[in-house]
Amino acid sequence: MIRMTGVKKAFGDNRVLQGMDLHIPRGSSMVIIGGSGTGKSVALKCILGLIQPDAGTIMVDGKPAGKGDRDAFLARFGMLFQGGALFDSLPVWQNVAFRLLRGSLARPQDEAREVAIEKLRRVGLKPEVADLLPAELSGGMQKRVGLARAIAAEPEIIFFDEPTTGLDPIMAGVINDLIREIVTEMGATAMTITHDMTSVRAIADNVAMLHDGVIQWTGPVADMDNSGDPYLDQFIHGRAEGPIEAVR
Amino acid sequence: MNPMNSTMNALAALGRSVMYALARMGRMAIFGFSAFSHMVRPPYYPREFANALLNIGWLSLPVVGLTAVFTGGALALQIYSGGARFNAEAVVPQIVAIGMVRELGPVLVGLMIAARVTSSIAAEIATMKVTEQIDALVTLSTHPMKYLVAPRVLAALITVPVLVGVGDIIGIAGGYVVAVQNLGFNAAAYLQNTVDFLEINDVTSSLAKGAVFGVIAALMGCYYGMDSGRGAQGVGRATKGSVETAAILILAANFVLTGVFFSI
Ligand SMILES: Nc1ncnc2c1ncn2[C@@H]1O[C@H](COP(=O)(O)OP(=O)(O)OP(=O)(O)O)[C@@H](O)[C@H]1O
Ligand SMILES: [Mg+2]
């Protein structure tokens, strides 16, 4: 469904992606792991066209991403941003229902509000939260509102940038289950970035590790523990010693 | 160091900054065209537009009124004491009217809008940029030019001329109060003089200037906001740059428009 080939991106002298190849089959859940600052968020933004790659191709459904009708293209995606990126001038429910209140997917206001409250419930938030402003929520609550917004219009392809960072273990479990459910029940294609190895095992069909601007290892989650790849081993066991330098 | 070399270096640096400024002007112009082209193509965002009308127009009234009333009052005092030097105290109503309507009304309102509206638009949009809210808008199939820029620019285009009109009237009223209360002018005669003296061209030029200044103020806020660098520093720079540029462009546009309206 999504195929990245030789994707390169540099910011000035900072060569972030240096030929990234990755394939995500339809209806599967891909988890990207990798050190902080290796370009995982940049890779997601390249697929969405928020950042223009310097080289390489990105195909979605066999068609190059970023060509053709951009609205139709983006309407298929949902994205949870690492920082939440909630609109701070709008109350929570209007954030969640943003897509349902305007544009091609617009619905009546009370219907949109109902959908928003239902999605908030799925991420473990009470209906009372709906009328608060994002600034009145805790960090973890903001993250979950961002998640509710990403899934509100039931997109085919969903990107989650660190969905469980900043959540307590129980809530992290709820979110992991939710992501799994969206993939298995709704048949969505998911791409998740996470640093949490419990999440990786709970969410992933396939795992890819980004290191030094390329995919260092990729394969089914079951093969992750005996991959024989020293980089991956060091990463999943969180060892300070190994081929990956601790200071980057 | 070789003097020839250092001259060349200085020239090269000058050339670079000129090129940089020209490139920026070009980007601003393209941004302006794009803002107007998004204004006339759907989807439209009426709620955003209503908000912008409120923020740019209605909520600016107190600032505009206070600026105008004090300026009109001071103008009356100045003209009275200045006119006294050649026995021309009687021209107070005419000069206050013409000074306010043709020049001070639009310019002061324009500058106050640059201070109040440009800065807040730039800071708001820059913060949205820095916190990835602009990216989030895009992923939610909403064009930032349509959702953020077009409503604000259109609202400024409509409301700032009205603000200028209100400022003109309040400024004249300020002059009137000072003249009647402190300088011994006859109330009815003052008003009669003002009305008789002003020409329609004075008023249209005033409102036209207001429209142009409004567009400049809103566009610069949006441009610098969208162009913001990363972090809190980026937001600060964007805000400062937007107000500086808007103020200078407003004064420059005022000079050009005054030439266009009154030199022939
Ligand atoms: N808009 C940008 N402009 C300049 N540099 C950028 C930009 N976005 C990202 N970078 C740089 O790209 C590199 C990768 O950033 P990215 O956010 O993708 O990291 P990440 O892998 O998501 O890390 P983390 O796990 O900490 O979120 C960093 O060095 C960052 O400084
Ligand atoms: Mg990241």
Coordinates of C-alpha atoms and ligand atoms in Angstrom, one line a residue:
Chain A
M1 CA 0.0 0.0 0.0
I2 CA 2.8 2.4 0.9
R3 CA 6.2 2.0 -0.7
M4 CA 9.1 4.2 0.0
T5 CA 12.2 3.8 -2.3
G6 CA 15.5 5.5 -1.8
V7 CA 13.9 8.5 0.1
K8 CA 16.5 11.1 1.1
K9 CA 16.1 14.3 3.1
A10 CA 18.6 16.7 4.5
F11 CA 18.2 19.9 6.5
G12 CA 21.2 21.9 5.5
D13 CA 24.2 19.7 6.5
N14 CA 22.0 17.4 8.7
R15 CA 21.5 14.4 6.4
V16 CA 18.5 12.8 8.1
L17 CA 17.2 10.2 5.6
Q18 CA 19.8 8.7 3.3
G19 CA 17.9 6.3 1.1
M20 CA 15.1 4.9 3.1
D21 CA 13.3 1.8 1.6
L22 CA 10.2 0.5 3.2
H23 CA 7.0 -1.3 2.2
I24 CA 3.8 -1.4 4.3
P25 CA 1.2 -3.9 3.0
R26 CA -2.5 -3.0 3.1
G27 CA -4.2 -3.7 6.3
S28 CA -1.0 -4.3 8.2
S29 CA 0.5 -2.5 11.2
M30 CA 4.0 -1.3 10.8
V31 CA 6.0 0.0 13.8
I32 CA 9.0 2.1 13.2
I33 CA 11.6 2.1 15.9
G34 CA 14.9 3.9 16.1
G35 CA 17.0 6.3 18.2
S36 CA 15.8 9.8 19.0
G37 CA 16.5 12.2 16.1
T38 CA 17.0 9.5 13.5
G39 CA 14.2 10.9 11.3
K40 CA 11.2 8.8 12.1
S41 CA 8.8 11.8 12.3
V42 CA 10.4 13.2 9.2
A43 CA 9.7 10.0 7.3
L44 CA 6.0 10.2 8.2
K45 CA 5.8 13.8 7.1
C46 CA 7.5 12.9 3.8
I47 CA 4.7 10.4 3.0
L48 CA 2.1 13.0 3.8
G49 CA 3.9 15.6 1.7
L50 CA 4.3 18.0 4.7
I51 CA 8.1 17.8 3.9
Q52 CA 9.4 17.4 0.4
P53 CA 12.0 14.7 0.1
D54 CA 15.2 15.6 -1.8
A55 CA 15.2 12.3 -3.6
G56 CA 13.5 8.9 -3.9
T57 CA 9.9 8.0 -4.6
I58 CA 6.9 7.4 -2.3
M59 CA 4.0 5.4 -3.8
V60 CA 0.6 5.0 -2.2
D61 CA -1.6 2.4 -3.9
G62 CA 0.9 2.4 -6.8
K63 CA 0.4 6.1 -7.4
P64 CA 3.1 8.6 -6.5
A65 CA 2.2 10.5 -3.3
G66 CA 1.8 14.3 -3.7
K67 CA 0.7 14.1 -7.4
G68 CA -3.0 14.5 -8.3
D69 CA -5.8 15.5 -6.1
R70 CA -4.3 16.5 -2.8
D71 CA -7.6 16.7 -0.9
A72 CA -8.6 13.3 -2.0
F73 CA -5.2 12.0 -1.1
L74 CA -5.2 13.5 2.4
A75 CA -8.8 12.5 3.1
R76 CA -7.6 8.9 3.3
F77 CA -5.1 9.7 6.0
G78 CA -5.3 10.3 9.7
M79 CA -2.3 11.5 11.7
L80 CA -1.4 11.8 15.3
F81 CA 1.4 14.3 15.7
Q82 CA 4.1 13.7 18.2
G83 CA 3.3 17.0 20.0
G84 CA -0.5 16.6 19.7
A85 CA -0.8 19.7 17.5
L86 CA -4.3 20.4 18.8
F87 CA -5.9 23.7 17.6
D88 CA -5.7 25.7 20.8
S89 CA -8.5 28.1 19.8
L90 CA -11.1 25.3 19.5
P91 CA -12.7 23.2 22.2
V92 CA -11.8 19.6 22.4
W93 CA -14.8 18.2 20.6
Q94 CA -14.3 20.6 17.6
N95 CA -10.7 19.5 17.4
V96 CA -11.8 15.9 17.2
A97 CA -14.6 16.6 14.8
F98 CA -12.6 19.1 12.7
R99 CA -12.9 17.1 9.5
L100 CA -16.6 16.4 10.1
L101 CA -17.4 20.1 10.5
R102 CA -16.1 21.4 7.2
G103 CA -15.2 20.4 3.7
S104 CA -16.2 17.3 1.8
L105 CA -17.0 15.2 4.9
A106 CA -19.1 17.9 6.6
R107 CA -22.1 16.7 8.7
P108 CA -24.6 18.4 10.9
Q109 CA -23.1 19.9 14.0
D110 CA -24.8 17.7 16.6
E111 CA -24.0 14.5 14.7
A112 CA -20.3 15.6 14.5
R113 CA -20.4 16.3 18.2
E114 CA -21.7 12.8 18.9
V115 CA -19.0 11.2 16.8
A116 CA -16.4 13.3 18.7
I117 CA -17.7 12.2 22.1
E118 CA -17.8 8.6 21.0
K119 CA -14.1 8.8 19.8
L120 CA -13.1 10.5 23.0
R121 CA -14.7 7.6 24.9
R122 CA -12.6 5.1 22.8
V123 CA -9.4 6.9 23.9
G124 CA -10.5 6.8 27.5
L125 CA -11.8 10.4 27.9
K126 CA -15.1 11.4 29.6
P127 CA -17.7 13.4 27.7
E128 CA -17.1 16.3 30.1
V129 CA -13.7 16.8 28.4
A130 CA -15.5 17.7 25.1
D131 CA -16.1 21.3 26.0
L132 CA -12.7 22.1 27.5
L133 CA -10.0 23.9 25.6
P134 CA -6.8 21.9 24.8
A135 CA -4.8 24.1 27.2
E136 CA -6.9 22.9 30.1
L137 CA -5.9 19.3 29.6
S138 CA -2.8 17.3 30.9
G139 CA -0.2 16.3 28.4
G140 CA -1.4 12.7 28.2
M141 CA -5.0 13.8 27.7
Q142 CA -3.9 16.1 24.9
K143 CA -2.2 13.2 23.3
R144 CA -5.4 11.1 23.5
V145 CA -7.4 13.9 22.0
G146 CA -4.9 14.0 19.1
L147 CA -5.5 10.3 18.7
A148 CA -9.2 10.7 18.7
R149 CA -8.9 13.4 16.0
A150 CA -6.7 11.1 13.9
I151 CA -9.3 8.3 13.9
A152 CA -12.4 10.5 13.9
A153 CA -13.1 10.3 10.1
E154 CA -12.2 6.6 10.0
P155 CA -9.3 6.9 7.6
E156 CA -7.8 4.0 5.7
I157 CA -4.3 4.9 6.6
I158 CA -3.4 6.1 10.1
F159 CA 0.0 7.4 11.3
F160 CA 0.7 7.5 15.0
D161 CA 3.7 9.4 16.1
E162 CA 4.5 8.1 19.6
P163 CA 0.9 7.4 20.7
T164 CA 1.7 6.2 24.2
T165 CA 4.5 8.6 25.2
G166 CA 3.5 10.4 28.4
L167 CA 0.7 8.0 29.2
D168 CA 0.4 5.8 32.4
P169 CA 0.8 2.1 31.8
I170 CA -2.9 1.3 31.9
M171 CA -3.8 4.0 29.5
A172 CA -0.9 2.9 27.2
G173 CA -2.5 -0.5 27.2
V174 CA -5.9 0.9 26.3
I175 CA -4.3 2.8 23.4
N176 CA -2.3 -0.2 22.2
D177 CA -5.5 -2.2 22.1
L178 CA -7.3 0.5 20.3
I179 CA -4.7 0.7 17.6
R180 CA -4.7 -3.1 17.2
E181 CA -8.5 -3.0 16.9
I182 CA -8.5 -0.3 14.3
V183 CA -6.2 -2.4 12.1
T184 CA -7.9 -5.8 12.6
E185 CA -11.5 -4.7 12.8
M186 CA -11.6 -1.7 10.4
G187 CA -8.9 -3.0 8.1
A188 CA -6.9 0.2 8.3
T189 CA -3.2 0.4 7.5
A190 CA -1.3 1.8 10.4
M191 CA 2.2 3.1 10.8
T192 CA 3.3 3.8 14.3
I193 CA 6.4 5.3 15.8
T194 CA 7.2 4.3 19.3
H195 CA 10.0 3.9 21.8
D196 CA 8.0 1.6 24.0
M197 CA 8.9 -2.1 23.4
T198 CA 5.7 -3.3 25.1
S199 CA 3.7 -1.2 22.5
V200 CA 5.8 -2.6 19.7
R201 CA 4.9 -6.2 20.7
A202 CA 1.3 -5.3 21.2
I203 CA 0.7 -3.3 18.0
A204 CA 3.1 -4.5 15.3
D205 CA 2.7 -7.0 12.5
N206 CA 6.0 -5.8 11.1
V207 CA 8.8 -3.8 12.6
A208 CA 11.3 -1.6 10.9
M209 CA 14.3 0.0 12.6
L210 CA 15.6 3.3 11.3
H211 CA 19.3 4.0 11.9
D212 CA 21.7 6.3 10.2
G213 CA 19.1 7.4 7.7
V214 CA 18.3 3.9 6.3
I215 CA 16.2 1.0 7.4
Q216 CA 18.6 -1.1 9.4
W217 CA 16.3 -4.1 9.8
T218 CA 12.8 -4.9 8.9
G219 CA 10.7 -8.0 9.4
P220 CA 7.7 -9.6 11.2
V221 CA 7.5 -8.8 14.9
A222 CA 8.0 -12.5 15.7
D223 CA 11.5 -12.4 14.2
M224 CA 12.6 -9.4 16.1
D225 CA 14.1 -11.3 19.1
N226 CA 16.3 -13.5 17.0
S227 CA 17.2 -11.3 14.1
G228 CA 21.0 -11.6 14.8
D229 CA 21.2 -7.9 14.0
P230 CA 23.5 -6.2 16.6
Y231 CA 21.9 -2.8 16.1
L232 CA 18.4 -4.2 16.7
D233 CA 19.5 -6.3 19.6
Q234 CA 21.1 -3.4 21.3
F235 CA 18.0 -1.2 20.7
I236 CA 15.4 -3.6 21.9
H237 CA 17.4 -4.5 25.0
G238 CA 18.2 -0.9 25.7
R239 CA 22.0 -1.5 26.2
A240 CA 24.4 1.4 26.4
E241 CA 27.2 -0.7 24.8
G242 CA 27.0 -1.8 21.2
P243 CA 27.3 -0.6 17.7
I244 CA 25.0 2.4 18.2
E245 CA 26.8 5.3 19.9
A246 CA 25.0 6.7 23.0
V247 CA 26.0 10.2 22.1
R248 CA 24.5 11.3 18.8
Chain B
M1 CA 44.2 42.9 4.3
N2 CA 44.2 44.1 0.7
P3 CA 41.9 47.3 0.5
M4 CA 40.7 46.2 -2.9
N5 CA 39.6 42.9 -1.4
S6 CA 37.8 44.4 1.6
T7 CA 35.9 46.8 -0.7
M8 CA 34.8 43.9 -2.8
N9 CA 33.7 42.0 0.3
A10 CA 31.7 44.9 1.5
L11 CA 30.1 45.3 -2.0
A12 CA 29.3 41.6 -2.1
A13 CA 27.7 41.7 1.3
L14 CA 25.6 44.7 0.2
G15 CA 24.6 42.9 -3.0
R16 CA 23.6 39.9 -1.0
S17 CA 21.4 41.7 1.3
V18 CA 19.8 43.6 -1.5
M19 CA 19.2 40.4 -3.4
Y20 CA 17.8 38.9 -0.2
A21 CA 15.4 41.8 0.3
L22 CA 14.2 41.6 -3.3
A23 CA 13.6 37.9 -3.0
R24 CA 11.6 38.5 0.1
M25 CA 9.5 41.2 -1.6
G26 CA 8.9 38.7 -4.4
R27 CA 7.8 36.1 -2.0
M28 CA 5.5 38.6 -0.2
A29 CA 3.9 39.5 -3.6
I30 CA 3.3 35.9 -4.5
F31 CA 1.8 35.3 -1.1
G32 CA -0.5 38.3 -1.5
F33 CA -1.7 37.0 -4.9
S34 CA -2.2 33.6 -3.5
A35 CA -4.2 35.0 -0.6
F36 CA -6.6 36.8 -2.9
S37 CA -7.0 33.9 -5.2
H38 CA -8.0 31.7 -2.3
M39 CA -10.5 34.3 -1.2
V40 CA -12.6 33.8 -4.3
R41 CA -12.5 30.0 -4.5
P42 CA -14.4 27.7 -2.2
P43 CA -14.5 26.2 0.3
Y44 CA -15.2 29.3 2.4
Y45 CA -14.9 29.4 6.2
P46 CA -17.6 31.8 7.4
R47 CA -17.0 31.2 11.1
E48 CA -13.3 32.1 10.7
F49 CA -14.3 35.2 8.7
A50 CA -16.8 36.3 11.4
N51 CA -14.1 35.8 14.1
A52 CA -11.7 37.9 12.0
L53 CA -14.3 40.7 11.6
L54 CA -14.7 40.8 15.3
N55 CA -11.0 40.8 16.1
I56 CA -9.8 43.1 13.5
G57 CA -12.8 45.4 13.3
W58 CA -15.0 45.6 16.3
L59 CA -12.3 45.1 19.0
S60 CA -10.0 47.7 17.4
L61 CA -12.6 50.4 17.9
P62 CA -11.4 51.6 21.3
V63 CA -7.8 51.9 20.3
V64 CA -8.8 53.7 17.1
G65 CA -11.2 56.0 18.9
L66 CA -8.7 57.0 21.5
T67 CA -5.9 57.6 19.0
A68 CA -8.2 59.8 16.9
V69 CA -9.7 61.8 19.6
F70 CA -6.4 62.8 21.2
T71 CA -4.9 63.5 17.8
G72 CA -7.8 65.7 16.7
G73 CA -7.7 67.6 19.9
A74 CA -3.9 68.2 19.7
L75 CA -4.2 69.2 16.1
A76 CA -6.8 71.9 16.9
L77 CA -4.5 73.3 19.6
Q78 CA -1.5 73.3 17.2
I79 CA -3.3 75.0 14.4
Y80 CA -4.7 77.6 16.6
S81 CA -1.4 78.6 18.1
G82 CA 0.5 78.2 14.8
G83 CA -2.2 80.1 12.9
A84 CA -2.0 82.9 15.4
R85 CA 1.4 83.8 14.1
F86 CA -0.2 85.1 10.9
N87 CA -3.7 85.9 12.2
A88 CA -5.2 82.7 10.7
E89 CA -6.7 81.2 13.9
A90 CA -10.0 80.9 12.0
V91 CA -8.8 78.1 9.8
V92 CA -8.8 75.5 12.6
P93 CA -12.0 73.6 11.4
Q94 CA -10.8 73.4 7.8
I95 CA -7.2 72.2 8.7
V96 CA -8.4 69.8 11.3
A97 CA -10.8 68.3 8.8
I98 CA -8.4 68.0 6.0
G99 CA -5.5 66.9 8.2
M100 CA -7.5 64.2 9.9
V101 CA -9.3 62.9 6.8
R102 CA -6.6 63.0 4.2
E103 CA -3.6 62.1 6.3
L104 CA -3.7 61.5 10.0
G105 CA -6.8 59.4 10.1
P106 CA -5.7 56.7 7.7
V107 CA -2.1 56.7 8.7
L108 CA -2.6 56.6 12.5
V109 CA -5.4 54.0 12.2
G110 CA -3.1 52.0 9.8
L111 CA -0.2 52.1 12.3
M112 CA -2.5 51.2 15.2
I113 CA -3.8 48.2 13.3
A114 CA -0.2 47.2 12.5
A115 CA 0.5 47.3 16.2
R116 CA -2.6 45.6 17.3
V117 CA -3.7 43.3 14.5
T118 CA -0.5 42.5 12.6
S119 CA 1.3 41.5 15.7
S120 CA -1.4 39.3 17.0
I121 CA -2.0 37.5 13.7
A122 CA 1.8 36.9 13.3
A123 CA 2.2 35.6 16.8
E124 CA -0.9 33.3 16.5
I125 CA 0.0 31.9 13.1
A126 CA 3.7 31.5 14.0
T127 CA 2.8 29.6 17.2
M128 CA 0.5 27.4 15.1
K129 CA 3.4 26.8 12.8
V130 CA 5.8 26.0 15.6
T131 CA 3.5 23.6 17.3
E132 CA 2.7 21.7 14.0
Q133 CA -0.9 23.0 14.0
I134 CA -0.4 24.2 10.4
D135 CA 0.8 20.7 9.4
A136 CA -2.2 19.3 11.3
L137 CA -4.6 21.6 9.3
V138 CA -3.1 20.3 6.1
T139 CA -3.5 16.6 7.1
L140 CA -7.1 17.4 7.9
S141 CA -7.6 18.5 4.3
T142 CA -7.8 22.2 5.2
H143 CA -5.7 24.7 3.2
P144 CA -4.0 27.1 5.6
M145 CA -4.2 29.9 3.0
K146 CA -8.0 29.5 2.9
Y147 CA -8.6 28.8 6.5
L148 CA -6.2 31.2 8.2
V149 CA -5.1 33.8 5.7
A150 CA -8.0 34.6 3.3
P151 CA -10.6 35.3 6.1
R152 CA -8.2 37.6 7.9
V153 CA -7.1 39.6 4.8
L154 CA -10.7 39.9 3.6
A155 CA -11.9 41.0 7.1
A156 CA -9.1 43.7 7.2
L157 CA -10.0 44.8 3.6
I158 CA -13.6 45.4 4.8
T159 CA -13.2 46.7 8.3
V160 CA -10.1 48.9 8.2
P161 CA -11.8 51.5 5.9
V162 CA -14.7 51.6 8.3
L163 CA -12.3 52.0 11.2
V164 CA -10.6 54.8 9.3
G165 CA -14.0 56.5 8.7
V166 CA -14.8 56.2 12.3
G167 CA -11.3 57.6 13.2
D168 CA -11.8 60.5 10.9
I169 CA -15.1 61.4 12.5
I170 CA -13.9 61.0 16.1
G171 CA -10.7 63.0 15.2
I172 CA -12.8 65.8 13.9
A173 CA -15.0 65.6 16.9
G174 CA -11.9 65.8 19.2
G175 CA -10.8 69.0 17.4
Y176 CA -14.4 70.3 17.6
V177 CA -14.6 69.8 21.4
V178 CA -11.2 71.5 22.0
A179 CA -12.1 74.4 19.6
V180 CA -15.5 75.0 21.1
Q181 CA -14.6 74.4 24.8
N182 CA -11.2 76.0 25.0
L183 CA -10.6 78.2 21.9
G184 CA -14.0 80.0 21.8
F185 CA -15.2 78.8 18.4
N186 CA -18.9 78.9 17.7
A187 CA -20.2 75.3 17.6
A188 CA -22.6 75.6 14.6
A189 CA -20.1 77.6 12.5
Y190 CA -17.4 75.0 13.3
L191 CA -19.4 72.2 11.9
Q192 CA -20.6 74.2 9.0
N193 CA -17.0 75.1 8.1
T194 CA -15.9 71.5 8.3
V195 CA -18.7 70.1 6.1
D196 CA -18.4 72.9 3.5
F197 CA -14.7 72.5 3.3
L198 CA -14.3 68.7 2.9
E199 CA -14.6 67.3 -0.7
I200 CA -15.8 63.9 -1.7
N201 CA -12.3 63.1 -3.0
D202 CA -10.9 63.7 0.5
V203 CA -13.2 61.1 2.0
T204 CA -12.7 58.5 -0.8
S205 CA -9.0 58.8 -0.6
S206 CA -9.2 58.3 3.2
L207 CA -11.2 55.1 2.9
A208 CA -9.2 53.8 0.0
K209 CA -6.0 54.3 2.0
G210 CA -7.7 52.4 4.8
A211 CA -8.5 49.4 2.6
V212 CA -4.9 49.3 1.3
F213 CA -3.4 49.6 4.8
G214 CA -5.7 47.0 6.1
V215 CA -4.7 44.5 3.5
I216 CA -1.0 45.3 4.1
A217 CA -1.4 44.8 7.9
A218 CA -3.2 41.5 7.7
L219 CA -1.1 40.1 4.9
M220 CA 2.2 40.9 6.7
G221 CA 0.9 39.3 9.9
C222 CA 0.0 36.2 7.9
Y223 CA 3.2 36.1 5.8
Y224 CA 5.5 36.4 8.7
G225 CA 3.5 33.9 10.8
M226 CA 3.6 31.3 8.0
D227 CA 7.3 32.0 7.4
S228 CA 8.2 31.7 11.1
G229 CA 11.3 29.8 12.2
R230 CA 11.3 27.2 14.9
G231 CA 10.7 27.7 18.6
A232 CA 9.8 30.7 20.8
Q233 CA 12.5 32.7 19.1
G234 CA 10.9 32.1 15.7
V235 CA 7.6 33.4 17.0
G236 CA 9.3 36.5 18.4
R237 CA 11.1 37.2 15.2
A238 CA 8.0 36.7 13.1
T239 CA 6.1 39.2 15.3
K240 CA 8.7 41.8 15.2
G241 CA 9.3 41.5 11.5
S242 CA 5.7 41.6 10.7
V243 CA 5.0 44.9 12.6
E244 CA 8.1 46.6 11.3
T245 CA 7.4 45.7 7.7
A246 CA 3.7 46.5 7.9
A247 CA 4.4 49.9 9.4
I248 CA 7.0 50.8 6.8
L249 CA 4.9 49.5 3.9
I250 CA 1.9 51.5 5.2
L251 CA 3.9 54.7 5.4
A252 CA 5.3 54.0 1.9
A253 CA 1.9 53.2 0.5
N254 CA 0.5 56.4 2.1
F255 CA 3.1 58.4 0.3
V256 CA 2.4 56.8 -3.1
L257 CA -1.4 57.0 -2.6
T258 CA -1.3 60.6 -1.6
G259 CA 0.6 61.3 -4.8
V260 CA -1.9 59.5 -6.8
F261 CA -4.9 61.2 -5.3
F262 CA -3.7 64.8 -4.8
S263 CA -0.8 65.6 -7.1
I264 CA -2.9 66.2 -10.2
Ligands
LIG1 N1 11.6 21.2 9.9 C1 12.9 20.9 10.2 N2 13.9 21.7 10.0 C2 15.1 21.4 10.3 N3 15.5 20.2 10.8 C3 14.6 19.3 11.1 C4 13.2 19.6 10.8 N4 12.4 18.6 11.2 C5 13.3 17.7 11.7 N5 14.6 18.1 11.7 C6 15.8 17.4 12.1 O1 15.7 16.1 11.6 C7 16.2 15.2 12.5 C8 15.2 14.1 12.7 O2 14.0 14.6 13.3 P1 12.8 13.7 13.7 O3 11.8 14.6 14.4 O4 12.3 13.0 12.5 O5 13.4 12.7 14.7 P2 12.7 11.4 15.4 O6 13.3 10.2 14.8 O7 11.2 11.6 15.2 O8 13.1 11.6 16.9 P3 12.2 11.4 18.2 O9 12.2 10.0 18.5 O10 13.0 12.1 19.2 O11 10.9 12.0 18.0 C9 16.6 15.9 13.7 O12 18.0 16.1 13.7 C10 15.9 17.3 13.6 O13 16.7 18.3 14.1
MG2 MG 9.7 12.1 16.3

